[in-house]
Tab-separated table of C-alpha atoms in Angstrom:
chain	number	residue	atom	x	y	z
A	23	MET	CA	-0.012	0.014	-0.008
A	24	ALA	CA	2.815	2.385	0.877
A	25	ALA	CA	4.451	1.631	-2.513
A	26	VAL	CA	1.373	2.236	-4.606
A	27	LEU	CA	0.494	5.400	-2.586
A	28	PHE	CA	3.975	6.742	-3.387
A	29	MET	CA	3.699	5.837	-7.058
A	30	GLU	CA	0.269	7.408	-7.457
A	31	HIS	CA	1.202	10.675	-5.707
A	32	LEU	CA	4.493	10.961	-7.535
A	33	ASP	CA	2.838	10.457	-10.878
A	34	GLY	CA	0.199	13.038	-10.085
A	35	THR	CA	2.718	15.821	-9.532
A	36	ILE	CA	5.847	14.904	-11.455
A	37	LEU	CA	4.363	16.000	-14.810
A	38	VAL	CA	4.460	19.683	-13.884
A	39	THR	CA	8.305	19.772	-14.237
A	40	ALA	CA	8.347	17.974	-17.599
A	41	ALA	CA	5.449	19.858	-19.192
A	42	PRO	CA	7.613	22.258	-21.250
A	43	ARG	CA	9.697	19.404	-22.657
A	44	ILE	CA	6.598	17.306	-23.500
A	45	ALA	CA	5.053	20.311	-25.138
A	46	ALA	CA	8.062	20.864	-27.368
A	47	ASP	CA	8.312	17.184	-28.284
A	48	LEU	CA	4.583	16.856	-29.219
A	49	GLY	CA	4.379	20.155	-30.941
A	50	VAL	CA	1.785	21.780	-28.640
A	51	GLY	CA	1.717	24.553	-26.095
A	52	SER	CA	2.583	24.079	-22.417
A	53	ALA	CA	-0.937	25.123	-21.475
A	54	GLU	CA	-2.319	22.202	-23.589
A	55	VAL	CA	-0.108	19.741	-21.723
A	56	GLY	CA	-1.854	20.952	-18.562
A	57	LEU	CA	-4.922	19.153	-19.857
A	58	THR	CA	-3.221	15.823	-19.046
A	59	MET	CA	-2.894	16.815	-15.420
A	60	THR	CA	-6.485	18.019	-15.289
A	61	VAL	CA	-7.869	14.818	-16.925
A	62	TYR	CA	-5.895	12.685	-14.386
A	63	LEU	CA	-7.130	14.474	-11.283
A	64	VAL	CA	-10.674	14.601	-12.538
A	65	THR	CA	-10.746	10.892	-13.374
A	66	VAL	CA	-9.295	9.975	-9.967
A	67	ALA	CA	-11.767	12.038	-8.060
A	68	ALA	CA	-14.811	10.928	-10.156
A	69	PHE	CA	-14.201	7.191	-9.783
A	70	ILE	CA	-13.261	7.119	-6.061
A	71	PRO	CA	-16.908	6.860	-4.779
A	72	VAL	CA	-17.532	3.568	-6.662
A	73	GLY	CA	-14.393	1.888	-5.293
A	74	GLY	CA	-16.085	0.656	-2.161
A	75	TRP	CA	-18.958	-0.906	-4.110
A	76	LEU	CA	-16.576	-2.588	-6.577
A	77	ALA	CA	-14.521	-3.948	-3.620
A	78	GLY	CA	-17.672	-5.428	-2.039
A	79	ARG	CA	-18.923	-6.804	-5.336
A	80	PHE	CA	-15.733	-8.414	-6.719
A	81	GLY	CA	-13.619	-8.668	-3.512
A	82	PRO	CA	-10.994	-6.062	-2.443
A	83	ARG	CA	-7.975	-8.254	-3.366
A	84	ARG	CA	-9.165	-8.640	-6.936
A	85	VAL	CA	-10.000	-4.974	-7.389
A	86	PHE	CA	-6.709	-3.868	-5.749
A	87	CYS	CA	-4.525	-6.104	-7.923
A	88	THR	CA	-6.433	-5.224	-11.111
A	89	SER	CA	-6.133	-1.520	-10.416
A	90	ILE	CA	-2.335	-1.810	-9.906
A	91	ALA	CA	-2.133	-3.607	-13.302
A	92	VAL	CA	-4.233	-0.983	-14.996
A	93	PHE	CA	-2.176	1.870	-13.571
A	94	THR	CA	1.166	0.241	-14.587
A	95	LEU	CA	-0.097	-0.548	-18.066
A	96	ALA	CA	-1.427	2.997	-18.499
A	97	SER	CA	1.992	4.340	-17.535
A	98	VAL	CA	3.563	2.398	-20.404
A	99	LEU	CA	0.944	3.772	-22.812
A	100	CYS	CA	1.720	7.337	-21.609
A	101	ALA	CA	5.415	6.752	-22.113
A	102	VAL	CA	4.937	5.645	-25.794
A	103	SER	CA	2.424	8.383	-26.626
A	104	GLY	CA	3.230	10.183	-29.813
A	105	SER	CA	0.493	12.797	-29.691
A	106	LEU	CA	-1.385	14.823	-27.104
A	107	PRO	CA	-4.690	12.946	-27.505
A	108	ALA	CA	-2.860	9.590	-26.895
A	109	LEU	CA	-1.216	11.041	-23.810
A	110	VAL	CA	-4.514	12.365	-22.490
A	111	ALA	CA	-6.081	8.927	-23.040
A	112	GLY	CA	-3.274	7.242	-21.161
A	113	ARG	CA	-3.586	9.675	-18.278
A	114	ALA	CA	-7.383	9.059	-18.124
A	115	LEU	CA	-6.650	5.351	-17.800
A	116	GLN	CA	-4.027	6.043	-15.163
A	117	GLY	CA	-6.641	8.078	-13.256
A	118	LEU	CA	-9.021	5.175	-13.379
A	119	GLY	CA	-6.398	2.806	-11.855
A	120	GLY	CA	-5.398	5.348	-9.230
A	121	ALA	CA	-8.964	5.990	-8.205
A	122	LEU	CA	-9.391	2.357	-7.253
A	123	MET	CA	-5.818	1.375	-6.319
A	124	VAL	CA	-5.274	3.784	-3.357
A	125	PRO	CA	-8.719	3.759	-1.636
A	126	VAL	CA	-9.166	0.031	-1.945
A	127	GLY	CA	-5.615	-0.670	-0.852
A	128	GLN	CA	-6.129	1.567	2.231
A	129	LEU	CA	-9.451	-0.170	2.929
A	130	ILE	CA	-7.667	-3.560	2.995
A	131	VAL	CA	-5.056	-2.200	5.454
A	132	LEU	CA	-7.595	-0.614	7.742
A	133	ARG	CA	-9.745	-3.779	7.865
A	134	ALA	CA	-6.707	-5.791	8.856
A	135	THR	CA	-5.439	-3.399	11.515
A	136	ASP	CA	-6.214	-3.652	15.217
A	137	ARG	CA	-7.039	-0.274	16.802
A	138	ARG	CA	-4.034	-0.619	19.013
A	139	ASP	CA	-1.819	-0.655	15.902
A	140	LEU	CA	-3.713	2.101	14.047
A	141	LEU	CA	-1.176	4.873	14.778
A	142	ARG	CA	1.816	2.845	13.652
A	143	THR	CA	0.023	1.595	10.506
A	144	ILE	CA	-1.204	5.110	9.509
A	145	ALA	CA	2.282	6.406	10.002
A	146	TRP	CA	3.718	3.800	7.678
A	147	ILE	CA	1.263	4.516	4.818
A	148	THR	CA	1.232	8.347	5.272
A	149	TRP	CA	4.901	9.169	4.680
A	150	PRO	CA	4.850	8.141	0.953
A	151	ALA	CA	2.051	10.640	0.354
A	152	LEU	CA	4.209	13.374	1.950
A	153	LEU	CA	7.335	12.256	0.178
A	154	ALA	CA	6.088	12.095	-3.419
A	155	PRO	CA	5.029	15.769	-3.959
A	156	VAL	CA	8.362	16.997	-2.497
A	157	LEU	CA	10.540	14.660	-4.603
A	158	ALA	CA	8.537	15.206	-7.800
A	159	PRO	CA	10.243	18.415	-8.833
A	160	LEU	CA	13.741	16.948	-8.301
A	161	VAL	CA	12.983	13.593	-9.941
A	162	GLY	CA	11.142	15.265	-12.782
A	163	GLY	CA	14.004	17.716	-13.347
A	164	LEU	CA	16.680	15.079	-13.312
A	165	LEU	CA	14.790	12.694	-15.606
A	166	THR	CA	13.851	15.433	-18.041
A	167	SER	CA	17.332	16.962	-18.152
A	168	TRP	CA	19.408	13.819	-18.286
A	169	ALA	CA	17.146	11.312	-20.016
A	170	SER	CA	13.709	12.172	-21.617
A	171	TRP	CA	10.229	12.924	-20.461
A	172	HIS	CA	9.162	9.376	-21.236
A	173	TRP	CA	10.998	8.184	-18.140
A	174	ILE	CA	8.639	10.035	-15.744
A	175	PHE	CA	6.086	7.368	-16.690
A	176	LEU	CA	8.480	4.403	-17.170
A	177	VAL	CA	9.684	4.661	-13.538
A	178	ASN	CA	6.225	3.499	-12.525
A	179	VAL	CA	6.711	0.154	-14.219
A	180	PRO	CA	9.140	-1.574	-11.849
A	181	VAL	CA	7.300	-0.093	-8.809
A	182	GLY	CA	3.945	-1.273	-10.108
A	183	ALA	CA	5.212	-4.735	-11.054
A	184	ALA	CA	6.795	-5.180	-7.631
A	185	ALA	CA	3.639	-3.982	-5.929
A	186	LEU	CA	1.461	-6.290	-7.958
A	187	VAL	CA	3.633	-9.353	-7.058
A	188	ALA	CA	3.573	-8.336	-3.410
A	189	ALA	CA	-0.212	-7.794	-3.408
A	190	LEU	CA	-0.800	-11.218	-5.010
A	191	TRP	CA	1.396	-12.825	-2.431
A	192	LEU	CA	0.434	-10.858	0.781
A	193	VAL	CA	-3.111	-9.738	0.425
A	194	ARG	CA	-5.701	-12.292	1.577
A	195	ASP	CA	-9.020	-12.618	-0.166
A	196	THR	CA	-11.737	-11.603	2.246
A	197	GLY	CA	-14.542	-12.555	-0.068
A	198	THR	CA	-17.299	-10.456	-1.554
A	199	GLU	CA	-20.164	-8.465	0.008
A	200	PRO	CA	-22.567	-8.009	-2.881
A	201	ARG	CA	-25.152	-5.255	-2.578
A	202	PRO	CA	-27.171	-3.394	-5.165
A	203	LEU	CA	-25.461	-0.496	-6.869
A	204	ASP	CA	-26.939	2.899	-5.932
A	205	VAL	CA	-27.099	4.241	-9.518
A	206	PRO	CA	-28.698	7.629	-8.747
A	207	GLY	CA	-26.225	8.145	-5.873
A	208	LEU	CA	-23.292	7.224	-8.165
A	209	PHE	CA	-24.524	9.659	-10.787
A	210	TRP	CA	-24.958	12.604	-8.473
A	211	CYS	CA	-21.798	11.996	-6.502
A	212	THR	CA	-19.743	11.594	-9.683
A	213	THR	CA	-21.281	14.687	-11.236
A	214	ALA	CA	-20.572	16.751	-8.104
A	215	VAL	CA	-17.009	15.621	-7.741
A	216	PHE	CA	-16.266	15.910	-11.482
A	217	GLY	CA	-17.650	19.457	-11.566
A	218	LEU	CA	-15.782	20.559	-8.394
A	219	VAL	CA	-12.349	19.185	-9.400
A	220	ALA	CA	-12.671	20.276	-12.998
A	221	GLY	CA	-13.839	23.771	-11.913
A	222	LEU	CA	-10.957	24.101	-9.442
A	223	GLU	CA	-8.512	23.051	-12.119
A	224	LEU	CA	-9.795	25.544	-14.641
A	225	LEU	CA	-10.406	28.490	-12.257
A	226	PRO	CA	-6.803	29.865	-12.306
A	227	HIS	CA	-6.834	30.081	-16.159
A	228	ARG	CA	-8.489	33.276	-17.335
A	229	GLN	CA	-9.711	31.953	-20.620
A	230	TRP	CA	-11.584	29.181	-18.834
A	231	ALA	CA	-12.865	31.195	-15.862
A	232	GLY	CA	-16.423	31.233	-17.213
A	233	ALA	CA	-16.532	27.497	-17.724
A	234	ALA	CA	-15.061	27.020	-14.231
A	235	VAL	CA	-17.860	29.058	-12.616
A	236	VAL	CA	-20.493	27.022	-14.470
A	237	LEU	CA	-18.818	23.757	-13.366
A	238	LEU	CA	-18.617	24.885	-9.777
A	239	GLY	CA	-22.202	25.903	-9.777
A	240	ALA	CA	-23.207	22.570	-11.272
A	241	ALA	CA	-21.098	20.819	-8.659
A	242	ALA	CA	-22.835	22.659	-5.799
A	243	LEU	CA	-26.341	21.753	-7.143
A	244	SER	CA	-25.352	18.092	-7.727
A	245	GLY	CA	-23.772	17.910	-4.368
A	246	ALA	CA	-26.926	19.116	-2.695
A	247	VAL	CA	-29.050	16.579	-4.564
A	248	ALA	CA	-26.496	13.833	-3.789
A	249	VAL	CA	-26.627	14.592	-0.071
A	250	ARG	CA	-30.445	14.537	-0.021
A	251	TRP	CA	-30.547	11.297	-1.895
A	252	LEU	CA	-27.842	9.533	0.193
A	253	LEU	CA	-29.566	10.415	3.459
A	254	ARG	CA	-32.963	9.105	2.283
A	255	THR	CA	-32.231	5.965	0.266
A	256	GLU	CA	-32.112	2.588	1.873
A	257	ASN	CA	-28.812	1.320	0.437
A	258	PRO	CA	-26.751	4.472	-0.255
A	259	LEU	CA	-23.527	4.380	-2.237
A	260	LEU	CA	-21.900	6.288	0.621
A	261	ASP	CA	-23.139	6.329	4.169
A	262	LEU	CA	-23.078	9.975	5.209
A	263	ARG	CA	-23.929	9.066	8.824
A	264	VAL	CA	-20.186	8.573	9.352
A	265	TYR	CA	-19.994	12.393	9.736
A	266	ARG	CA	-21.815	12.019	13.016
A	267	ILE	CA	-18.671	10.620	14.456
A	268	PRO	CA	-16.844	13.652	16.078
A	269	GLY	CA	-13.290	12.561	15.270
A	270	TYR	CA	-14.094	11.689	11.725
A	271	ARG	CA	-15.951	14.959	11.202
A	272	ALA	CA	-13.087	17.015	12.631
A	273	ALA	CA	-10.508	15.241	10.542
A	274	ASN	CA	-12.469	15.764	7.302
A	275	SER	CA	-13.608	19.359	7.901
A	276	GLY	CA	-10.595	21.176	9.395
A	277	GLY	CA	-8.466	18.418	7.825
A	278	LEU	CA	-9.743	19.383	4.356
A	279	ALA	CA	-8.403	22.955	4.793
A	280	TYR	CA	-5.131	21.576	6.241
A	281	ARG	CA	-4.593	19.228	3.331
A	282	ALA	CA	-5.336	22.000	0.888
A	283	ALA	CA	-2.804	24.250	2.474
A	284	VAL	CA	-0.110	21.620	2.743
A	285	SER	CA	-0.694	20.389	-0.827
A	286	SER	CA	-0.125	23.911	-2.184
A	287	VAL	CA	3.310	24.397	-0.572
A	288	PRO	CA	5.199	21.921	-2.858
A	289	PHE	CA	3.538	23.663	-5.799
A	290	LEU	CA	4.558	27.208	-4.578
A	291	LEU	CA	8.108	26.487	-3.380
A	292	PRO	CA	9.670	25.536	-6.725
A	293	LEU	CA	8.043	28.641	-8.285
A	294	LEU	CA	9.533	30.883	-5.502
A	295	LEU	CA	12.933	29.302	-5.817
A	296	GLN	CA	13.080	29.216	-9.664
A	297	ASP	CA	11.080	32.297	-10.777
A	298	GLY	CA	11.719	34.424	-7.661
A	299	PHE	CA	15.279	33.535	-6.736
A	300	GLY	CA	16.562	32.459	-10.110
A	301	ARG	CA	17.668	28.931	-9.134
A	302	SER	CA	17.804	26.114	-11.610
A	303	PRO	CA	15.183	23.290	-11.525
A	304	VAL	CA	17.775	20.847	-10.068
A	305	GLU	CA	18.912	23.373	-7.404
A	306	SER	CA	15.291	24.026	-6.537
A	307	GLY	CA	14.530	20.304	-6.365
A	308	LEU	CA	17.492	19.655	-4.067
A	309	LEU	CA	16.370	22.405	-1.662
A	310	VAL	CA	12.784	21.224	-1.621
A	311	THR	CA	14.023	17.677	-0.640
A	312	ALA	CA	14.777	19.213	2.749
A	313	VAL	CA	11.060	19.053	3.304
A	314	PHE	CA	11.185	15.301	2.683
A	315	VAL	CA	14.078	14.900	5.058
A	316	GLY	CA	12.026	16.640	7.736
A	317	ASN	CA	9.052	14.350	6.914
A	318	VAL	CA	11.069	11.166	7.298
A	319	GLY	CA	13.306	12.359	10.139
A	320	VAL	CA	10.414	13.104	12.471
A	321	LYS	CA	8.398	9.947	11.530
A	322	PRO	CA	9.753	7.746	14.331
A	323	ALA	CA	8.578	10.362	16.768
A	324	THR	CA	5.014	10.901	15.518
A	325	THR	CA	3.461	7.956	17.323
A	326	PRO	CA	5.247	8.609	20.646
A	327	LEU	CA	4.153	12.244	20.430
A	328	LEU	CA	0.478	11.237	19.928
A	329	ARG	CA	0.714	8.733	22.808
A	330	ARG	CA	2.355	11.292	25.117
A	331	PHE	CA	0.255	14.431	24.380
A	332	GLY	CA	-2.903	13.247	22.621
A	333	PHE	CA	-4.450	14.330	19.359
A	334	ARG	CA	-5.646	17.779	20.389
A	335	THR	CA	-2.259	19.009	21.671
A	336	VAL	CA	-0.324	17.530	18.775
A	337	LEU	CA	-2.708	18.951	16.132
A	338	VAL	CA	-2.660	22.419	17.695
A	339	GLY	CA	1.131	22.431	17.825
A	340	SER	CA	1.728	21.068	14.327
A	341	VAL	CA	-0.851	23.274	12.594
A	342	ALA	CA	0.172	26.401	14.449
A	343	GLY	CA	3.848	25.698	13.864
A	344	GLY	CA	3.108	24.870	10.172
A	345	ALA	CA	1.354	28.213	9.676
A	346	ALA	CA	4.312	30.097	11.240
A	347	ALA	CA	6.729	28.110	9.005
A	348	VAL	CA	4.859	28.860	5.844
A	349	ALA	CA	4.600	32.581	6.828
A	350	ALA	CA	8.397	32.554	7.415
A	351	LEU	CA	8.911	31.220	3.899
A	352	ALA	CA	7.240	34.263	2.534
A	353	LEU	CA	10.022	36.440	4.160
A	354	LEU	CA	12.900	34.643	2.414
A	355	THR	CA	15.043	36.657	-0.032
A	356	PRO	CA	17.604	35.481	-2.690
A	357	GLY	CA	20.268	36.486	-0.194
A	358	THR	CA	18.928	34.454	2.771
A	359	PRO	CA	21.686	32.159	3.982
A	360	LEU	CA	21.367	28.615	2.593
A	361	TRP	CA	21.520	27.023	6.024
A	362	LEU	CA	18.565	29.123	7.161
A	363	VAL	CA	16.453	28.214	4.128
A	364	THR	CA	17.293	24.578	4.561
A	365	GLY	CA	16.486	24.595	8.330
A	366	LEU	CA	13.170	26.253	7.704
A	367	LEU	CA	12.263	23.638	5.041
A	368	LEU	CA	13.288	20.853	7.442
A	369	LEU	CA	11.050	22.295	10.152
A	370	SER	CA	8.142	22.712	7.771
A	371	GLY	CA	8.500	19.131	6.578
A	372	ALA	CA	8.582	17.731	10.193
A	373	LEU	CA	5.489	19.695	11.232
A	374	ARG	CA	3.759	18.604	8.018
A	375	SER	CA	4.499	14.948	8.749
A	376	VAL	CA	3.184	15.110	12.313
A	377	GLY	CA	-0.082	16.935	11.294
A	378	PHE	CA	-0.763	14.494	8.423
A	379	THR	CA	-0.308	11.377	10.613
A	380	ALA	CA	-2.485	12.864	13.314
A	381	TYR	CA	-5.327	13.701	10.996
A	382	ASN	CA	-5.200	10.381	9.136
A	383	SER	CA	-5.224	8.418	12.335
A	384	LEU	CA	-7.952	10.457	14.039
A	385	GLN	CA	-10.399	10.096	11.173
A	386	PHE	CA	-10.616	6.312	11.506
A	387	ALA	CA	-10.179	5.973	15.301
A	388	ASP	CA	-13.927	5.584	16.039
A	389	VAL	CA	-15.306	4.243	12.724
A	390	GLY	CA	-16.889	0.854	13.056
A	391	PRO	CA	-16.300	-2.002	10.541
A	392	GLU	CA	-19.731	-1.540	8.982
A	393	GLN	CA	-19.084	2.071	8.043
A	394	LEU	CA	-15.319	1.707	7.192
A	395	SER	CA	-15.897	1.406	3.368
A	396	SER	CA	-17.952	4.608	3.228
A	397	ALA	CA	-15.632	6.479	5.570
A	398	ASN	CA	-12.602	5.463	3.475
A	399	ALA	CA	-14.191	6.508	0.136
A	400	LEU	CA	-15.382	9.861	1.561
A	401	SER	CA	-11.926	10.596	3.092
A	402	ALA	CA	-10.214	9.648	-0.144
A	403	THR	CA	-12.511	11.943	-2.096
A	404	SER	CA	-11.898	14.697	0.383
A	405	ALA	CA	-8.136	14.298	0.110
A	406	GLN	CA	-8.317	14.478	-3.651
A	407	LEU	CA	-10.515	17.548	-3.546
A	408	ALA	CA	-8.057	19.143	-1.086
A	409	THR	CA	-5.175	18.691	-3.445
A	410	GLY	CA	-7.040	20.379	-6.285
A	411	LEU	CA	-8.282	23.108	-4.028
A	412	GLY	CA	-4.797	23.806	-2.666
A	413	ILE	CA	-3.052	24.053	-6.096
A	414	ALA	CA	-5.975	26.144	-7.465
A	415	LEU	CA	-5.820	28.485	-4.518
A	416	GLY	CA	-2.068	28.879	-4.866
A	417	ALA	CA	-2.228	29.506	-8.626
A	418	LEU	CA	-5.161	31.952	-8.253
A	419	VAL	CA	-3.461	34.071	-5.584
A	420	LEU	CA	-0.289	34.115	-7.727
A	421	GLN	CA	-2.229	35.431	-10.704
A	422	LEU	CA	-4.170	38.012	-8.746
A	423	SER	CA	-1.146	39.273	-6.874
A	424	ALA	CA	0.888	39.374	-10.103
A	425	ALA	CA	-1.849	41.604	-11.640
A	426	THR	CA	-1.717	43.784	-8.495
A	427	ALA	CA	2.023	44.027	-8.766
A	428	ASP	CA	1.817	45.218	-12.363
A	429	ALA	CA	-0.719	47.824	-11.400
A	430	LEU	CA	1.238	49.071	-8.348
A	431	PRO	CA	4.908	49.720	-9.205
A	432	GLY	CA	7.328	49.141	-6.391
A	433	THR	CA	5.778	45.981	-4.992
A	434	GLY	CA	8.700	43.914	-6.211
A	435	GLU	CA	9.082	40.719	-8.196
A	436	LEU	CA	8.652	38.560	-5.122
A	437	PHE	CA	5.297	40.039	-4.130
A	438	PRO	CA	3.144	37.346	-5.924
A	439	HIS	CA	5.019	34.455	-4.372
A	440	ARG	CA	4.930	36.074	-0.911
A	441	ALA	CA	1.215	36.842	-1.203
A	442	ALA	CA	0.501	33.197	-2.146
A	443	LEU	CA	2.414	31.810	0.873
A	444	VAL	CA	0.750	34.230	3.211
A	445	ALA	CA	-2.630	33.173	1.906
A	446	VAL	CA	-1.665	29.501	2.632
A	447	ALA	CA	-0.529	30.418	6.134
A	448	ALA	CA	-3.917	32.186	6.719
A	449	LEU	CA	-5.772	29.155	5.427
A	450	LEU	CA	-4.124	27.036	8.166
A	451	LEU	CA	-5.987	29.119	10.792
A	452	VAL	CA	-9.149	27.206	9.798
A	453	PRO	CA	-7.866	23.774	10.900
A	454	LEU	CA	-6.180	25.403	13.908
A	455	LEU	CA	-9.608	26.589	15.217
A	456	GLY	CA	-10.959	23.111	14.636
A	457	ALA	CA	-8.080	21.528	16.519
A	458	LEU	CA	-8.618	23.864	19.473
A	459	ARG	CA	-12.292	22.743	19.635
A	460	LEU	CA	-11.255	19.051	19.907
A	461	SER	CA	-11.811	17.237	23.160
A	462	PRO	CA	-8.522	16.670	25.101
A	463	THR	CA	-9.441	12.953	25.277
A	464	ALA	CA	-10.301	12.604	21.559
A	465	ALA	CA	-9.498	9.083	20.376
A	466	ALA	CA	-7.665	8.294	23.718
A	467	HIS	CA	-8.317	4.573	23.165
A	468	VAL	CA	-6.100	4.637	20.027
A	469	THR	CA	-3.264	6.495	21.770
A	470	GLU	CA	-3.767	4.370	24.874
A	471	ARG	CA	-3.374	7.590	26.815
A	472	PRO	CA	-5.346	7.677	30.097
A	473	PRO	CA	-7.760	10.486	30.896
A	474	ARG	CA	-6.345	13.508	32.769
A	475	GLY	CA	-8.072	12.520	36.009
A	476	ALA	CA	-6.703	9.072	35.884
A	477	ARG	CA	-3.121	10.346	35.378
A	478	SER	CA	-3.505	12.749	38.362
A	479	ALA	CA	-4.797	9.986	40.600
A	480	ARG	CA	-1.885	7.745	39.525
A	481	ARG	CA	0.675	10.483	40.357
A	482	GLY	CA	-1.057	10.965	43.730
């Protein structure tokens, strides 16, 4: 699961670095290559809701292994594409594989995990999701500069093949749980998610702003109809009652804003370092890997921190510290000492890792086996939406602040990048308020942390 999660997240972000080279090779504009990223994200988000039903109908092991094979085969098709339509088709097939591969794989892991092992398990499958967006600029820059853009897809083949062999060997077949497909629920959910992700992807582009507004409006209407249907039908595609669980609700409300903010930072950092500071793509990629080092370096401490201080304290500390770190990034200049830049990126990565692990563990702490499939599909959809929202927000603020800088001489070339990072830091105030409202004993049975009264009595 960790391997396919890394592969899917890396593939979803690495294309940004190679877009100019692909455009030149295929004889199209860089903006047109952006369509391949949009198609991928939209396909992933649109097909996530049906993953739980397919796993129940055909068995999670079969669906998981098939999705890995589809994703790997689609990567080969993308690598051998000789035209933009062929590349777009390959990316759509990749999106289909990714939409089923990650949520169904996570469902298999969660069903096999005892609550006492939840923190350690979530920590193991969280760090690849943090690693991939940070490594993508470096890996993409190296492969594009020293080999060719085709290799950004071919690197998936050995990872996918190894993951498929491991899945066939390790994953047990838990059987099927056939239930009727909620066709109206599937239609309205898919329409809402498709409209929202496509709208967010198109919103930063001025020529598509009108279409983006229409898509977002259609998404809001479809979402309202979907919620009404899912709450009233007897066998809903997704069980929305899972939002009545306080921990799950907190992790997927404030957690949505947190994931959006965190997802936008790997997008904004290379732009600041390359466009703002004039560094090369390889130099920028090497600097951004400091975030990864912070992610991995703090990973052994995330579970002990949660056991020692509880979810509320850890989330408040990591989110508040993360907001301060992002705000500090906005103050950097081309002359800032390299050691200070690296240290700030290390700290940002460490706080990011702790926050992600805490949110991912909290959301499943109180979910029962009968609601796990719906909870998993809803959280996967939320995470995908958060990624699109974060990148769209960063790109939109960059464009608006760049227009402001043109209209107000003297603001400086770094103003758009600083404004975008400040906006991300401000967005982190939303999950911070949510974390402050959490109960101090939230999910204490997962951390095995005794209530405050019990600790006082024991000390007495």
